[in-house]
Every structure is written in structure tokens, then in C-alpha cells.
Tab-separated table of N, CA, C and O in Angstrom:
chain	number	residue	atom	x	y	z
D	24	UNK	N	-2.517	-16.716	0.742
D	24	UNK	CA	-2.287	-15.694	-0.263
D	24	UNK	C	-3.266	-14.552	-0.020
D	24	UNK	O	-4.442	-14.861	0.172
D	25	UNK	N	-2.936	-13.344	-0.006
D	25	UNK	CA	-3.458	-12.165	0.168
D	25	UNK	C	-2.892	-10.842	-0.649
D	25	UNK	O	-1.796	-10.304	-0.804
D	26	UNK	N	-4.395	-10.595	-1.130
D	26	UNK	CA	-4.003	-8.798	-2.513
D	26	UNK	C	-3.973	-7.640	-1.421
D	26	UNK	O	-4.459	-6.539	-1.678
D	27	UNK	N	-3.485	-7.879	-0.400
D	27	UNK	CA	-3.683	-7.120	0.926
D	27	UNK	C	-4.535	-5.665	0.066
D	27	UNK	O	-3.952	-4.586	-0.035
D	28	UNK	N	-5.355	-5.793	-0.253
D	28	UNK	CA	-6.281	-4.946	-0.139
D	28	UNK	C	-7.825	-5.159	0.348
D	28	UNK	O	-8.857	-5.419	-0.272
D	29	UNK	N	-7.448	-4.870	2.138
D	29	UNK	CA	-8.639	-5.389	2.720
D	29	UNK	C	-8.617	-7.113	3.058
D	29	UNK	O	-9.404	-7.723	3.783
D	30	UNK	N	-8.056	-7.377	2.685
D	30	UNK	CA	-7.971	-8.483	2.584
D	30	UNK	C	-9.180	-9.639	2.262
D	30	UNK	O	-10.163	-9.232	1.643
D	31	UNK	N	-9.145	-10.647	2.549
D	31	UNK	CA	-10.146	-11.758	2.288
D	31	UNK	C	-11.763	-11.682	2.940
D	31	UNK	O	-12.700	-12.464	2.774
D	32	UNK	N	-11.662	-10.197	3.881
D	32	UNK	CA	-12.989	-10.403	4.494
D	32	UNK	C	-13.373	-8.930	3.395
D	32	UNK	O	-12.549	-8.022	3.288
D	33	UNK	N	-14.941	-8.893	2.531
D	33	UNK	CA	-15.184	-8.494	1.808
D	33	UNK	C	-16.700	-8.004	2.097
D	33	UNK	O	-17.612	-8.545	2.724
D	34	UNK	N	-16.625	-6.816	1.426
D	34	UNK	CA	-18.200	-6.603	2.800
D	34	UNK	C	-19.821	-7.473	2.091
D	34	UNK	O	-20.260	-7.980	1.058
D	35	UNK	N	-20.027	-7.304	2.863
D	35	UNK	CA	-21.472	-7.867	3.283
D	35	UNK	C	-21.667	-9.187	2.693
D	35	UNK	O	-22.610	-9.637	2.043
D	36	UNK	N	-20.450	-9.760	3.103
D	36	UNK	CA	-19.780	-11.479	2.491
D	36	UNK	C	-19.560	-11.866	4.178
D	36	UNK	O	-19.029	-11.156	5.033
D	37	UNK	N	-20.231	-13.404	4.353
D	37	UNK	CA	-19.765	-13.789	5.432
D	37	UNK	C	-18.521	-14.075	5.292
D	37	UNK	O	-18.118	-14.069	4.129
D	38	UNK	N	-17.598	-14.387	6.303
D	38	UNK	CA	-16.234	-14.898	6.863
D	38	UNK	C	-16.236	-16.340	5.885
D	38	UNK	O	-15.221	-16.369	5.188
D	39	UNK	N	-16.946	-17.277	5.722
D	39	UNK	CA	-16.738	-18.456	4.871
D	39	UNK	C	-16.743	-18.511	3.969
D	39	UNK	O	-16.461	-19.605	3.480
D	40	UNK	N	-17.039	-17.469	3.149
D	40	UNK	CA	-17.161	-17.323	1.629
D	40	UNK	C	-16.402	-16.323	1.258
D	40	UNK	O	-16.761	-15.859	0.176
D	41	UNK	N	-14.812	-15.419	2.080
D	41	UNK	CA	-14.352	-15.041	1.726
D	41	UNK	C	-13.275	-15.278	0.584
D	41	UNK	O	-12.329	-14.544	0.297
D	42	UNK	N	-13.654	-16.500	-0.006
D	42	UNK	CA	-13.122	-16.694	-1.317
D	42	UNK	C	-13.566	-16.173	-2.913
D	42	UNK	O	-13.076	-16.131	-4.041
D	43	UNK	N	-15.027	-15.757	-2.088
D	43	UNK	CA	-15.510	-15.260	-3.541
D	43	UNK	C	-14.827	-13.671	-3.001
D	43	UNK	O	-13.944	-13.241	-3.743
D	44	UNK	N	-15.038	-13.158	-2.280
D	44	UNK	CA	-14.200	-11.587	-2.498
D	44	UNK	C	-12.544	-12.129	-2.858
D	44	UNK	O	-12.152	-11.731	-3.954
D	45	UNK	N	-12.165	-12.452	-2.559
D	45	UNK	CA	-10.531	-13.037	-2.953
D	45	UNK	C	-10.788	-13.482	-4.427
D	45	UNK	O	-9.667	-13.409	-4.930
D	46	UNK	N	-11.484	-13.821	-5.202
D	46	UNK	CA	-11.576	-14.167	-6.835
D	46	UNK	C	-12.421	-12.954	-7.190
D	46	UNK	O	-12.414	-12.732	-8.401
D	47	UNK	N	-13.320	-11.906	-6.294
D	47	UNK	CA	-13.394	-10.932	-7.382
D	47	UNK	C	-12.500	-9.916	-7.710
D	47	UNK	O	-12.464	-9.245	-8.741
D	48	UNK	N	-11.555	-9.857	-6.414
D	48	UNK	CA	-10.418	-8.953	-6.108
D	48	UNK	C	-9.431	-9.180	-7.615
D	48	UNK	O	-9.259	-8.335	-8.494
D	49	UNK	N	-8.830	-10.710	-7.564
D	49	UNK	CA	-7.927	-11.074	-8.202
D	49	UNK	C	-8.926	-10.630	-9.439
D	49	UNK	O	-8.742	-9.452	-9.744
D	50	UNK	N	-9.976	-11.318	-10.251
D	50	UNK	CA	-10.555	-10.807	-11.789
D	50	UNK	C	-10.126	-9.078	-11.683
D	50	UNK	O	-9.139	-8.722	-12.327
D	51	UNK	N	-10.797	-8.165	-10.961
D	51	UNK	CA	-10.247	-6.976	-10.805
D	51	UNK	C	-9.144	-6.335	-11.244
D	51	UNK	O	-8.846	-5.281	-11.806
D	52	UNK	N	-8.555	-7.452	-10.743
D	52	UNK	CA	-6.675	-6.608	-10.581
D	52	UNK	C	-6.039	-7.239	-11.737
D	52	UNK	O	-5.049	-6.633	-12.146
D	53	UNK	N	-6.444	-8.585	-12.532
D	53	UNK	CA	-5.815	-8.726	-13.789
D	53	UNK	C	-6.939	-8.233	-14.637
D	53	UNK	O	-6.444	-7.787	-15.672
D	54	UNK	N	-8.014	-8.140	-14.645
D	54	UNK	CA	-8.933	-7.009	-15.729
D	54	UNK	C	-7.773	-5.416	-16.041
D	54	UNK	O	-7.164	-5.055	-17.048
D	55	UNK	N	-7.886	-4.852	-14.732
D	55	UNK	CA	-7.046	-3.856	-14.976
D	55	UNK	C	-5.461	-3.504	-15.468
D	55	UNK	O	-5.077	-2.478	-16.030
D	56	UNK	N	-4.588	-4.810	-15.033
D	56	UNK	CA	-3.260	-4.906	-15.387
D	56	UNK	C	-3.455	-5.673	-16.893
D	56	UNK	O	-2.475	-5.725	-17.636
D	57	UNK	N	-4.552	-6.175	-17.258
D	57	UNK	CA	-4.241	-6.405	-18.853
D	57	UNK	C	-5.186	-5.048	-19.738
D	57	UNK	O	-4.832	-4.983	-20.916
D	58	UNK	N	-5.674	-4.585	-19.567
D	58	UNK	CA	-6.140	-3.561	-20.234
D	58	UNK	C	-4.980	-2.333	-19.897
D	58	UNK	O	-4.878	-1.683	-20.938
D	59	UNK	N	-4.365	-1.951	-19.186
D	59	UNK	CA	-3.254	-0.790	-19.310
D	59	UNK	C	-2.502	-1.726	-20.195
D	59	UNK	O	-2.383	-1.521	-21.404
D	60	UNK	N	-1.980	-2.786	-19.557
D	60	UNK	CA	-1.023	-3.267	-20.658
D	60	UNK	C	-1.202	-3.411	-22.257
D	60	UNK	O	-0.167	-3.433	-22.924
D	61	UNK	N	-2.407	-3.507	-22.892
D	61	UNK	CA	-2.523	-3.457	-24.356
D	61	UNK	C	-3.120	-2.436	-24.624
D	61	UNK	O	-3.439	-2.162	-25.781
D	62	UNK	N	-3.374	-1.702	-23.636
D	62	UNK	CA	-4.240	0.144	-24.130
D	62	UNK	C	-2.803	1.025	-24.305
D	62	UNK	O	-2.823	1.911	-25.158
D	63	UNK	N	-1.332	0.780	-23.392
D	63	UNK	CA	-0.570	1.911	-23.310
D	63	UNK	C	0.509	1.746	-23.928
D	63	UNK	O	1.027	0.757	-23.409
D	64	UNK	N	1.446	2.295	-25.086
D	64	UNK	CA	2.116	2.223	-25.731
D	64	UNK	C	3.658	1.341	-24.942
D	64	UNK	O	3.990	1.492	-23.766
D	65	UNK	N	4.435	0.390	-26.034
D	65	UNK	CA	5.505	-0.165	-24.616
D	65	UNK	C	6.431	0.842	-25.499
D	65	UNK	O	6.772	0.406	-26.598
D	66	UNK	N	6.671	1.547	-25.300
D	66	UNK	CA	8.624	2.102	-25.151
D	66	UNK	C	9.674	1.143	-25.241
D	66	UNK	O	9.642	0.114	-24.566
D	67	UNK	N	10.881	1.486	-26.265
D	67	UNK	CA	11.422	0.816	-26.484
D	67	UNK	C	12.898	1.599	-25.069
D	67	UNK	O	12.860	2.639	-24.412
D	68	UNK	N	13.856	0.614	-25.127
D	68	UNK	CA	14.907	0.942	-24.151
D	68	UNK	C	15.585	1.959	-24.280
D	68	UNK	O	15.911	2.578	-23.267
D	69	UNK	N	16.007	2.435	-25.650
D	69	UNK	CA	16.956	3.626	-25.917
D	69	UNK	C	15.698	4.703	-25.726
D	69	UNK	O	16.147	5.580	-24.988
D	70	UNK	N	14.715	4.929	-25.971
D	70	UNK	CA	13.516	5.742	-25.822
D	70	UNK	C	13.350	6.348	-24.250
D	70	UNK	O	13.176	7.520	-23.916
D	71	UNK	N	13.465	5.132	-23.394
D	71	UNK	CA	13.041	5.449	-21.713
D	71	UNK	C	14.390	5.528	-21.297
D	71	UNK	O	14.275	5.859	-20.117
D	72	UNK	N	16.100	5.388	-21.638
D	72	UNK	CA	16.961	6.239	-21.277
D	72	UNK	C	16.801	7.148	-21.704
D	72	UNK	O	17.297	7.959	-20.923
D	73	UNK	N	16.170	7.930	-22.973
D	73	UNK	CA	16.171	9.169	-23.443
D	73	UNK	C	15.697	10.176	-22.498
D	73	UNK	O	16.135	11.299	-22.248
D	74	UNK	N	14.541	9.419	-21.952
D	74	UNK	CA	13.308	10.168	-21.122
D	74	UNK	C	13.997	10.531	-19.952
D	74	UNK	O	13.831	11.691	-19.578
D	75	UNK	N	14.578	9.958	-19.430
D	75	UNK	CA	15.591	9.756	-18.382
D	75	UNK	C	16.502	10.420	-17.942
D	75	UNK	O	16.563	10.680	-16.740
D	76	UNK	N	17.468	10.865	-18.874
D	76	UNK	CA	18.525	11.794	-18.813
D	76	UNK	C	17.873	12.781	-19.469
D	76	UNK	O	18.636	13.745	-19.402
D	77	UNK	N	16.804	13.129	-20.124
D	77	UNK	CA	16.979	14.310	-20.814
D	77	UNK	C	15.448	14.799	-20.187
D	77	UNK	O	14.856	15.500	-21.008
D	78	UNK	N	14.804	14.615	-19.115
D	78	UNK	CA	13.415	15.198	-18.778
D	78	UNK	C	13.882	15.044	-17.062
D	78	UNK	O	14.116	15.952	-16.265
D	79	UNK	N	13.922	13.245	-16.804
D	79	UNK	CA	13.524	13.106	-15.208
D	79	UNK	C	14.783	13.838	-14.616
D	79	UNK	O	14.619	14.881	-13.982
D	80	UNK	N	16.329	13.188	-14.856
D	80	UNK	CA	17.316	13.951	-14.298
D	80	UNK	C	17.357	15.851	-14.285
D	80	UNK	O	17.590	16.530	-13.285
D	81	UNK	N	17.034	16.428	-15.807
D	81	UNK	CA	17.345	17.926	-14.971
D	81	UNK	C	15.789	18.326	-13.885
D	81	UNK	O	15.743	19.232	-13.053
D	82	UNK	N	14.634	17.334	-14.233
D	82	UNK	CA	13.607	17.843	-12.790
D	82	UNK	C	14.078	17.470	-11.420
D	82	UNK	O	14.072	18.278	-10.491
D	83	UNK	N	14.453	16.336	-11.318
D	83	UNK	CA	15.028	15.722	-10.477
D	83	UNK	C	16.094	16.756	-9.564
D	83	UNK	O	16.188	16.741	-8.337
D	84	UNK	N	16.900	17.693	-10.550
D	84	UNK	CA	18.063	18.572	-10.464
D	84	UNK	C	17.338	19.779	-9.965
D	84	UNK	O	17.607	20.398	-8.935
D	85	UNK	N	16.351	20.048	-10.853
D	85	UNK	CA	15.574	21.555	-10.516
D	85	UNK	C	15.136	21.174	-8.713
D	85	UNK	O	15.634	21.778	-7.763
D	86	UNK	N	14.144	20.085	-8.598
D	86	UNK	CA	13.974	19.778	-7.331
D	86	UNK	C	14.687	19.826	-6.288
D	86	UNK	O	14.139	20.165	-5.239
D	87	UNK	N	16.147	19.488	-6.300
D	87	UNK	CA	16.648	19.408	-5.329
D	87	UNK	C	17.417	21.188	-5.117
D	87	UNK	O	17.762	21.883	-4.162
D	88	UNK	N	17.403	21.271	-6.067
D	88	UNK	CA	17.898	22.970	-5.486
D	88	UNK	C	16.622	23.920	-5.272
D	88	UNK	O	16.809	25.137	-5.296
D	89	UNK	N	15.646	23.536	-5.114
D	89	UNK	CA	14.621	24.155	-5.138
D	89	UNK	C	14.560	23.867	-3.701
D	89	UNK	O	14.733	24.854	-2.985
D	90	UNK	N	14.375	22.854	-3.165
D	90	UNK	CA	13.977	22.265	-1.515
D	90	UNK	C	15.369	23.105	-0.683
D	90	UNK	O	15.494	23.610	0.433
D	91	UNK	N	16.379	22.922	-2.000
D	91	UNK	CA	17.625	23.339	-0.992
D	91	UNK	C	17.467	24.732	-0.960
D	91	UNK	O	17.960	25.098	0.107
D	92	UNK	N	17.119	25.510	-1.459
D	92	UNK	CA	16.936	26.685	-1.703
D	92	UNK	C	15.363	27.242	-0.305
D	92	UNK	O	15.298	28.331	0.265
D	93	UNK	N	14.856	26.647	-0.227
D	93	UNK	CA	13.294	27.009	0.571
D	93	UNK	C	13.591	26.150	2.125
D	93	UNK	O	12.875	26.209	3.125
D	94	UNK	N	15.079	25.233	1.923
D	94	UNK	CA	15.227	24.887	3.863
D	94	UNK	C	15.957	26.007	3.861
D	94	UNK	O	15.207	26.805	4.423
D	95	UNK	N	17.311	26.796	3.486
D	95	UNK	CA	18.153	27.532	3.079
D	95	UNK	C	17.294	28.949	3.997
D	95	UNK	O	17.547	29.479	5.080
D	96	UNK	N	16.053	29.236	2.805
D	96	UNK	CA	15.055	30.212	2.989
D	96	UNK	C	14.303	30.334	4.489
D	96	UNK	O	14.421	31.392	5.108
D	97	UNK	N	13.646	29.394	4.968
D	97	UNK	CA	12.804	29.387	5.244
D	97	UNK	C	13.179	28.650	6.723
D	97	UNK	O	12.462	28.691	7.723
D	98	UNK	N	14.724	27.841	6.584
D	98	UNK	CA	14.716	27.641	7.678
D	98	UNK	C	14.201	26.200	8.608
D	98	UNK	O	14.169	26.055	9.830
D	99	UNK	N	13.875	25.358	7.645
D	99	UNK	CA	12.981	24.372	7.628
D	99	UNK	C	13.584	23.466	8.610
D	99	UNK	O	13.034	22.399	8.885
């Protein structure tokens, strides 16, 4: 098992005790995934389709005629 970040060799940790960097990694990474999770509001489902069709799709829309507009331009 590997948090492929860096993996199991951890600095100035010999090669045999790369288990303690592999358990400080993991405390790390659920310290942080449970504190966003009870610090950040959950959204309910009709809420994040709202967000969805009515914010990401027309940026999403602006974006693509924008790129199409500046290869168009510019020749890309």
C-alpha cells in the first residue's frame, strides 16, 4: 500500500522504518480529509444541480467560445 506521495521512503528516516513515514503520511491525510469534511458546508442535491446549470455550464459555454474565438484569432 502506497499514498504515492513520495512514497514510503521519508526523509532523514532510514529505509527500515519507513513505516513510521507511511503512518505519519496516512494521520496527515485523514487529519486533513476530516477537518474539511466537518469545517465545509455539505450541499444538498437540488442545490449542486442548481450550481451546475446555472453558474458552471454558461462558464463552461463562455470558455469554449472564448478559446474558439483566440485559435480563430490568433491562429493557434
Amino acid at each position: 500500500m502506497n499514498l504515492f506521495l513520495g512514497g514510503w521512503h521519508g526523509p532523514f528516516i532510514p529505509p527500515e522504518y519507513g513505516w513510521i513515514w507511511f503512518v505519519i503520511k496516512l494521520a496527515a491525510l485523514l487529519f486533513a480529509y476530516l477537518w474539511l469534511r466537518w469545517t465545509l458546508p455539505r450541499f444538498r442535491y437540488d442545490q449542486l444541480m442548481s450550481f451546475g446549470w446555472k453558474v458552471l455550464l454558461p462558464l463552461a459555454t463562455v470558455n469554449l467560445l472564448v478559446t474558439a474565438a483566440m485559435v480563430l484569432y490568433f491562429g493557434l
